């Protein structure tokens, strides 16, 4: 006879609850991950009626990083319910300290990936090449490493079928960008010209047209930028496996005293914040060699506050929440299956279209490529989500 839900074994009911919680956490994380880059871009661009031009990218990123670190502390207090011992870390044993160090390494490699992207853009490597390269490396390395760490938590056939569809989505998205740029050049600019993000100036990422007769030095710089971008992609593929190890201790380092998700997230967030602040501060100092660190902090940072920078603070807060939800969902459903959130371009592209006018006036071929991108991302997310055991 059919048994009611209450008659099922407690373990089964608990698994259903964990699965439902993981689904909602990962879905919310996907939306937040697709939204925070739009907020950071909004912070960099001038507000209507503000004629001061674009804001400094480094200052906006400092706001983003500081708010991300603070969000890690707030999440710790909220998620733990303020219970006694929430701030305690297993530092009393070498194994416990090693887990804390691995969590900190996760934050370090995340910022390393961001810094490599910045440097590659400075060297003239186009965004349309960098983002697909980094996304592909991140998905392949991260998914494979997390599956190897937790092989019993995912169905490999569904998981890696989803990874293959991610590849197709990345290729389709890149093709749509390149096609739209070519169409725009054919209609309004010199045929075959391409707009590339070649440097980071005081105002942020500055788009300049690259002449077709760029010399060997420019090509060498782009190749170097591509190599640095690849290193960044490898780094981005390593931050979730590092978090996975810190909370699940697959190697038995701690002897039973594991980190909670919120405790590991706090270490991860503070590590990311510290490395990001150091990196962006150095770049600001390089831009203003005649000014001391105090003068830069006072004149360039504190006195440049405006309405737009609130968007950068919101971006850091939203990204902090998104990563925590991804980590907690990964703890419940398996970290490999949690890579379903890498479908966040589903949300990010919509923000780009409606907020910034991306793909404005796009032709049918570009729209068809964007449509196929959404199909591939949706199918990939479904397969990876269904791979959870």
Coordinates of C-alpha atoms in Angstrom, one line a residue:
X1 CA 0.0 0.0 0.0
X2 CA 1.0 3.6 -0.5
X3 CA 2.7 5.1 2.6
X4 CA 2.1 8.7 3.7
X5 CA 5.0 11.1 3.9
X6 CA 5.0 10.8 7.7
X7 CA 5.4 7.1 7.5
X8 CA 8.6 7.3 5.5
X9 CA 11.9 6.7 7.3
X10 CA 13.3 9.7 9.0
X11 CA 16.5 9.6 7.0
X12 CA 14.5 9.9 3.8
X13 CA 12.5 12.8 5.0
X14 CA 15.7 14.5 6.2
X15 CA 17.3 14.0 2.8
X16 CA 14.3 15.5 1.1
X17 CA 14.6 18.6 3.3
X18 CA 18.3 18.9 2.7
X19 CA 17.7 18.6 -1.1
X20 CA 15.0 21.3 -1.0
X21 CA 17.2 23.6 1.0
X22 CA 20.1 23.1 -1.3
X23 CA 17.9 23.7 -4.4
X24 CA 16.7 27.1 -3.0
X25 CA 20.2 28.1 -1.8
X26 CA 21.8 27.3 -5.2
X27 CA 19.0 29.0 -7.1
X28 CA 19.4 32.2 -5.0
X29 CA 23.1 32.0 -5.3
X30 CA 22.8 31.8 -9.2
X31 CA 20.6 34.9 -9.2
X32 CA 23.0 36.9 -6.9
X33 CA 26.1 35.8 -8.9
X34 CA 24.5 37.1 -12.0
X35 CA 23.5 40.4 -10.4
X36 CA 26.6 41.6 -8.5
X37 CA 28.8 42.3 -11.6
X38 CA 26.0 44.6 -13.0
X39 CA 26.1 46.5 -9.7
X40 CA 29.9 46.8 -9.8
X41 CA 29.7 48.1 -13.4
X42 CA 26.9 50.5 -12.4
X43 CA 29.2 51.8 -9.7
X44 CA 32.0 52.5 -12.2
X45 CA 29.8 54.3 -14.7
X46 CA 28.7 57.9 -14.2
X47 CA 25.2 58.5 -12.8
X48 CA 22.8 60.5 -15.0
X49 CA 23.6 64.1 -14.7
X50 CA 27.0 63.4 -13.2
X51 CA 29.6 64.8 -15.6
X52 CA 32.7 63.7 -13.8
X53 CA 33.1 60.6 -15.9
X54 CA 33.7 57.0 -15.0
X55 CA 34.9 56.3 -11.5
X56 CA 38.2 54.7 -10.7
X57 CA 38.0 50.9 -11.1
X58 CA 40.4 50.3 -8.2
X59 CA 38.4 52.4 -5.7
X60 CA 35.2 50.6 -6.7
X61 CA 36.9 47.3 -6.3
X62 CA 38.2 48.3 -2.8
X63 CA 34.6 49.1 -1.8
X64 CA 33.5 45.7 -3.2
X65 CA 36.2 43.8 -1.4
X66 CA 35.7 45.6 2.0
X67 CA 32.0 44.9 1.9
X68 CA 32.6 41.3 0.9
X69 CA 34.8 40.8 4.0
X70 CA 32.3 42.5 6.3
X71 CA 29.5 40.3 4.8
X72 CA 31.5 37.2 5.8
X73 CA 31.4 38.3 9.5
X74 CA 27.7 39.2 9.3
X75 CA 26.8 35.8 7.7
X76 CA 28.8 34.1 10.5
X77 CA 26.7 35.8 13.2
X78 CA 23.4 35.3 11.4
X79 CA 23.9 31.7 10.2
X80 CA 25.2 30.5 13.5
X81 CA 22.3 32.2 15.4
X82 CA 24.7 33.9 17.7
X83 CA 25.4 30.7 19.5
X84 CA 28.3 30.5 21.9
X85 CA 31.5 29.3 20.2
X86 CA 30.5 30.4 16.7
X87 CA 33.7 32.4 16.5
X88 CA 35.9 29.6 17.8
X89 CA 38.2 27.9 15.2
X90 CA 40.0 24.5 15.5
X91 CA 43.4 26.1 15.8
X92 CA 44.5 23.9 18.8
X93 CA 45.8 21.1 16.5
X94 CA 48.0 21.2 13.5
X95 CA 45.2 19.5 11.4
X96 CA 42.6 22.1 12.5
X97 CA 45.0 24.9 11.7
X98 CA 45.6 23.3 8.3
X99 CA 41.9 23.4 7.5
X100 CA 41.8 27.1 8.4
X101 CA 44.8 27.7 6.1
X102 CA 43.1 25.9 3.2
X103 CA 40.0 28.0 3.7
X104 CA 42.2 31.1 3.6
X105 CA 43.9 29.8 0.4
X106 CA 40.5 29.6 -1.2
X107 CA 40.0 33.4 -0.7
X108 CA 43.6 34.0 -2.0
X109 CA 43.1 32.1 -5.2
X110 CA 39.8 33.7 -5.9
X111 CA 41.4 37.2 -5.8
X112 CA 44.4 35.8 -7.8
X113 CA 41.9 35.0 -10.6
X114 CA 40.5 38.5 -10.5
X115 CA 43.9 40.1 -10.5
X116 CA 45.0 38.0 -13.5
X117 CA 41.9 39.2 -15.4
X118 CA 42.8 42.8 -14.6
X119 CA 46.4 42.3 -15.7
X120 CA 45.5 40.5 -18.9
X121 CA 43.1 43.3 -19.8
X122 CA 45.9 45.9 -19.2
X123 CA 48.1 43.9 -21.6
X124 CA 45.5 44.2 -24.3
X125 CA 43.9 40.8 -24.3
X126 CA 40.3 41.1 -25.4
X127 CA 37.5 40.5 -22.9
X128 CA 35.7 38.2 -25.5
X129 CA 38.7 35.9 -25.3
X130 CA 39.5 36.1 -21.6
X131 CA 36.0 35.4 -20.1
X132 CA 35.3 32.2 -22.1
X133 CA 38.8 31.0 -21.4
X134 CA 38.6 31.6 -17.6
X135 CA 35.0 30.3 -17.4
X136 CA 36.0 27.0 -19.2
X137 CA 39.0 26.4 -17.0
X138 CA 37.0 27.3 -13.9
X139 CA 34.2 24.8 -14.7
X140 CA 36.5 22.0 -15.8
X141 CA 39.0 22.2 -13.0
X142 CA 36.5 23.0 -10.2
X143 CA 34.0 20.3 -11.2
X144 CA 36.6 17.6 -11.7
X145 CA 38.4 18.4 -8.4
X146 CA 35.1 18.4 -6.4
X147 CA 34.0 15.2 -8.0
X148 CA 37.3 13.5 -7.1
X149 CA 36.9 14.8 -3.5
X150 CA 33.3 13.6 -3.3
X151 CA 32.7 10.9 -5.9
X152 CA 29.8 9.4 -4.0
X153 CA 27.8 12.7 -4.1
X154 CA 27.4 13.0 -7.9
X155 CA 26.4 10.9 -10.9
X156 CA 29.5 11.3 -13.2
X157 CA 27.5 10.8 -16.4
X158 CA 25.0 13.6 -15.7
X159 CA 27.7 15.8 -14.1
X160 CA 30.1 15.8 -17.0
X161 CA 27.4 15.9 -19.6
X162 CA 26.4 19.1 -17.9
X163 CA 30.0 20.3 -18.1
X164 CA 30.0 19.6 -21.9
X165 CA 26.9 21.7 -22.3
X166 CA 28.6 24.5 -20.3
X167 CA 31.3 24.4 -23.0
X168 CA 28.7 24.8 -25.7
X169 CA 27.1 27.7 -23.8
X170 CA 30.4 29.5 -23.5
X171 CA 31.2 29.0 -27.2
X172 CA 27.7 30.2 -28.2
X173 CA 28.0 33.3 -25.9
X174 CA 31.4 34.2 -27.2
X175 CA 30.2 33.8 -30.8
X176 CA 27.2 36.1 -30.1
X177 CA 29.6 38.8 -28.7
X178 CA 31.9 38.5 -31.7
X179 CA 29.1 38.5 -34.2
X180 CA 27.5 41.6 -32.6
X181 CA 30.8 43.4 -32.7
X182 CA 31.4 42.5 -36.3
X183 CA 27.9 43.7 -37.2
X184 CA 28.4 47.0 -35.3
X185 CA 31.7 47.5 -37.1
X186 CA 30.1 46.8 -40.5
X187 CA 27.2 49.2 -39.9
X188 CA 28.9 52.1 -38.1
X189 CA 32.7 51.7 -38.1
X190 CA 35.5 50.4 -40.3
X191 CA 34.7 46.9 -41.5
X192 CA 36.6 44.3 -39.5
X193 CA 37.6 46.7 -36.7
X194 CA 37.2 45.4 -33.2
X195 CA 36.8 47.1 -29.9
X196 CA 38.9 45.7 -27.2
X197 CA 39.4 46.4 -23.5
X198 CA 43.1 47.2 -23.5
X199 CA 43.9 49.1 -20.3
X200 CA 42.6 50.1 -17.0
X201 CA 42.8 53.9 -16.6
X202 CA 41.7 56.2 -13.7
X203 CA 38.1 55.9 -14.9
X204 CA 38.1 52.2 -15.2
X205 CA 38.2 49.8 -18.1
X206 CA 38.7 52.0 -21.2
X207 CA 37.5 50.7 -24.5
X208 CA 39.8 51.7 -27.4
X209 CA 40.0 50.6 -31.0
X210 CA 43.0 48.6 -31.8
X211 CA 44.6 49.4 -35.1
X212 CA 44.9 46.5 -37.5
X213 CA 48.6 47.2 -38.0
X214 CA 49.6 46.6 -34.4
X215 CA 53.2 45.6 -34.2
X216 CA 54.9 42.5 -32.8
X217 CA 55.2 44.1 -29.4
X218 CA 51.4 44.5 -29.1
X219 CA 50.9 40.9 -30.2
X220 CA 53.5 39.7 -27.6
X221 CA 51.7 41.7 -24.9
X222 CA 48.4 40.1 -25.8
X223 CA 49.9 36.6 -25.8
X224 CA 51.4 37.3 -22.4
X225 CA 48.0 38.6 -21.3
X226 CA 46.4 35.4 -22.6
X227 CA 48.8 33.3 -20.6
X228 CA 48.1 35.3 -17.4
X229 CA 44.4 35.0 -18.0
X230 CA 44.8 31.2 -18.3
X231 CA 46.6 31.2 -14.9
X232 CA 43.7 33.2 -13.5
X233 CA 41.2 30.5 -14.9
X234 CA 43.2 27.8 -13.1
X235 CA 43.1 29.8 -9.9
X236 CA 39.3 30.3 -10.2
X237 CA 38.9 26.6 -10.6
X238 CA 40.6 26.0 -7.2
X239 CA 38.7 28.1 -4.7
X240 CA 35.6 25.8 -4.3
X241 CA 37.8 22.6 -4.0
X242 CA 39.7 24.4 -1.3
X243 CA 36.5 25.3 0.6
X244 CA 35.3 21.7 0.1
X245 CA 38.4 20.4 1.8
X246 CA 38.2 22.9 4.6
X247 CA 34.7 21.9 5.7
X248 CA 34.7 18.1 4.8
X249 CA 38.3 17.2 5.7
X250 CA 38.6 14.4 3.2
X251 CA 42.2 13.7 4.2
X252 CA 41.4 13.4 7.9
X253 CA 43.8 16.1 9.0
X254 CA 41.8 17.5 12.0
X255 CA 41.0 14.2 13.7
X256 CA 37.2 15.1 13.9
X257 CA 37.3 18.8 14.7
X258 CA 36.0 20.2 11.4
X259 CA 35.2 23.8 10.3
X260 CA 31.6 24.8 10.0
X261 CA 30.5 26.3 6.7
X262 CA 30.0 29.7 8.2
X263 CA 33.3 29.6 10.0
X264 CA 35.2 28.6 6.8
X265 CA 33.3 31.2 4.9
X266 CA 34.4 33.9 7.4
X267 CA 38.1 32.9 6.9
X268 CA 37.6 32.7 3.1
X269 CA 36.0 36.2 3.0
X270 CA 38.6 37.9 5.2
X271 CA 41.4 36.3 3.2
X272 CA 39.9 37.5 -0.1
X273 CA 39.4 41.0 1.4
X274 CA 42.9 41.3 2.7
X275 CA 44.5 40.2 -0.6
X276 CA 42.2 42.4 -2.7
X277 CA 42.9 45.5 -0.5
X278 CA 46.6 44.9 -0.8
X279 CA 46.5 44.4 -4.6
X280 CA 44.3 47.4 -5.4
X281 CA 46.2 49.6 -3.0
X282 CA 49.4 48.8 -4.7
X283 CA 47.9 49.6 -8.1
X284 CA 46.6 52.9 -6.8
X285 CA 50.1 53.7 -5.4
X286 CA 51.6 52.9 -8.8
X287 CA 49.2 55.4 -10.4
X288 CA 50.2 58.2 -8.0
X289 CA 53.9 57.7 -7.2
X290 CA 54.2 61.1 -5.7
X291 CA 51.7 60.5 -3.0
X292 CA 52.0 58.7 0.3
X293 CA 49.7 55.9 1.3
X294 CA 47.9 58.2 3.7
X295 CA 47.4 60.8 1.0
X296 CA 46.0 58.2 -1.4
X297 CA 43.6 56.9 1.3
X298 CA 42.5 60.4 2.2
X299 CA 42.4 62.1 -1.2
X300 CA 41.6 59.3 -3.6
X301 CA 39.5 57.0 -1.4
X302 CA 37.7 58.9 1.4
X303 CA 37.0 62.1 -0.5
X304 CA 35.8 60.4 -3.7
X305 CA 32.6 59.0 -2.1
X306 CA 29.5 59.4 -4.1
X307 CA 26.1 57.9 -4.8
X308 CA 27.6 55.5 -7.3
X309 CA 30.0 53.8 -4.8
X310 CA 27.0 52.5 -2.9
X311 CA 26.5 50.2 -5.8
X312 CA 30.0 48.8 -5.3
X313 CA 29.2 48.1 -1.6
X314 CA 26.0 46.4 -2.6
X315 CA 27.9 44.3 -5.2
X316 CA 30.3 43.1 -2.5
X317 CA 27.5 42.3 -0.1
X318 CA 25.5 40.4 -2.7
X319 CA 28.6 38.4 -3.9
X320 CA 29.4 37.5 -0.3
X321 CA 25.8 36.2 0.2
X322 CA 26.0 34.3 -3.1
X323 CA 29.2 32.5 -2.3
X324 CA 28.0 31.5 1.1
X325 CA 24.8 30.1 -0.4
X326 CA 26.9 28.2 -2.9
X327 CA 29.1 26.8 -0.2
X328 CA 26.2 25.8 2.1
X329 CA 24.3 24.3 -0.8
X330 CA 27.5 22.4 -1.8
X331 CA 27.7 21.1 1.7
X332 CA 24.2 19.7 1.4
X333 CA 24.1 18.5 -2.2
X334 CA 27.8 18.0 -3.0
X335 CA 30.2 20.6 -4.2
X336 CA 30.4 19.3 -7.7
X337 CA 26.6 19.6 -8.1
X338 CA 26.8 23.1 -6.6
X339 CA 28.6 24.2 -9.8
X340 CA 25.1 24.6 -11.2
X341 CA 25.5 28.2 -10.1
X342 CA 28.0 28.7 -13.0
X343 CA 24.9 29.2 -15.2
X344 CA 24.8 32.7 -13.7
X345 CA 25.2 34.3 -17.2
X346 CA 21.5 33.5 -17.6
X347 CA 20.9 36.4 -15.2
X348 CA 23.9 38.5 -16.0
X349 CA 23.1 38.8 -19.7
X350 CA 19.6 40.1 -18.9
X351 CA 21.1 42.8 -16.6
X352 CA 23.5 43.7 -19.4
X353 CA 20.6 44.0 -21.9
X354 CA 18.3 46.0 -19.7
X355 CA 20.7 48.2 -17.7
X356 CA 23.5 48.9 -20.2
X357 CA 22.0 48.3 -23.6
X358 CA 24.2 45.3 -24.5
X359 CA 23.3 43.8 -27.8
X360 CA 21.2 46.8 -28.7
X361 CA 20.2 46.6 -32.4
X362 CA 21.4 43.0 -32.6
X363 CA 20.7 41.1 -35.8
X364 CA 18.9 37.8 -36.1
X365 CA 22.1 35.7 -36.1
X366 CA 23.2 37.3 -32.8
X367 CA 19.8 36.8 -31.3
X368 CA 19.8 33.2 -32.4
X369 CA 23.2 32.6 -30.8
X370 CA 22.0 34.2 -27.6
X371 CA 18.9 32.0 -27.6
X372 CA 21.1 28.9 -28.0
X373 CA 23.3 30.1 -25.2
X374 CA 20.3 30.2 -22.9
X375 CA 19.2 26.7 -24.0
X376 CA 22.7 25.3 -23.3
X377 CA 23.0 27.0 -19.9
X378 CA 19.6 25.8 -18.8
X379 CA 20.2 22.2 -19.9
X380 CA 23.6 22.2 -18.3
X381 CA 22.2 23.5 -15.0
X382 CA 19.5 20.8 -15.1
X383 CA 21.9 18.0 -15.7
X384 CA 24.4 19.1 -13.0
X385 CA 21.6 19.7 -10.6
X386 CA 20.1 16.2 -11.3
X387 CA 23.6 14.7 -10.8
X388 CA 23.4 15.2 -7.0
X389 CA 23.0 12.1 -5.0

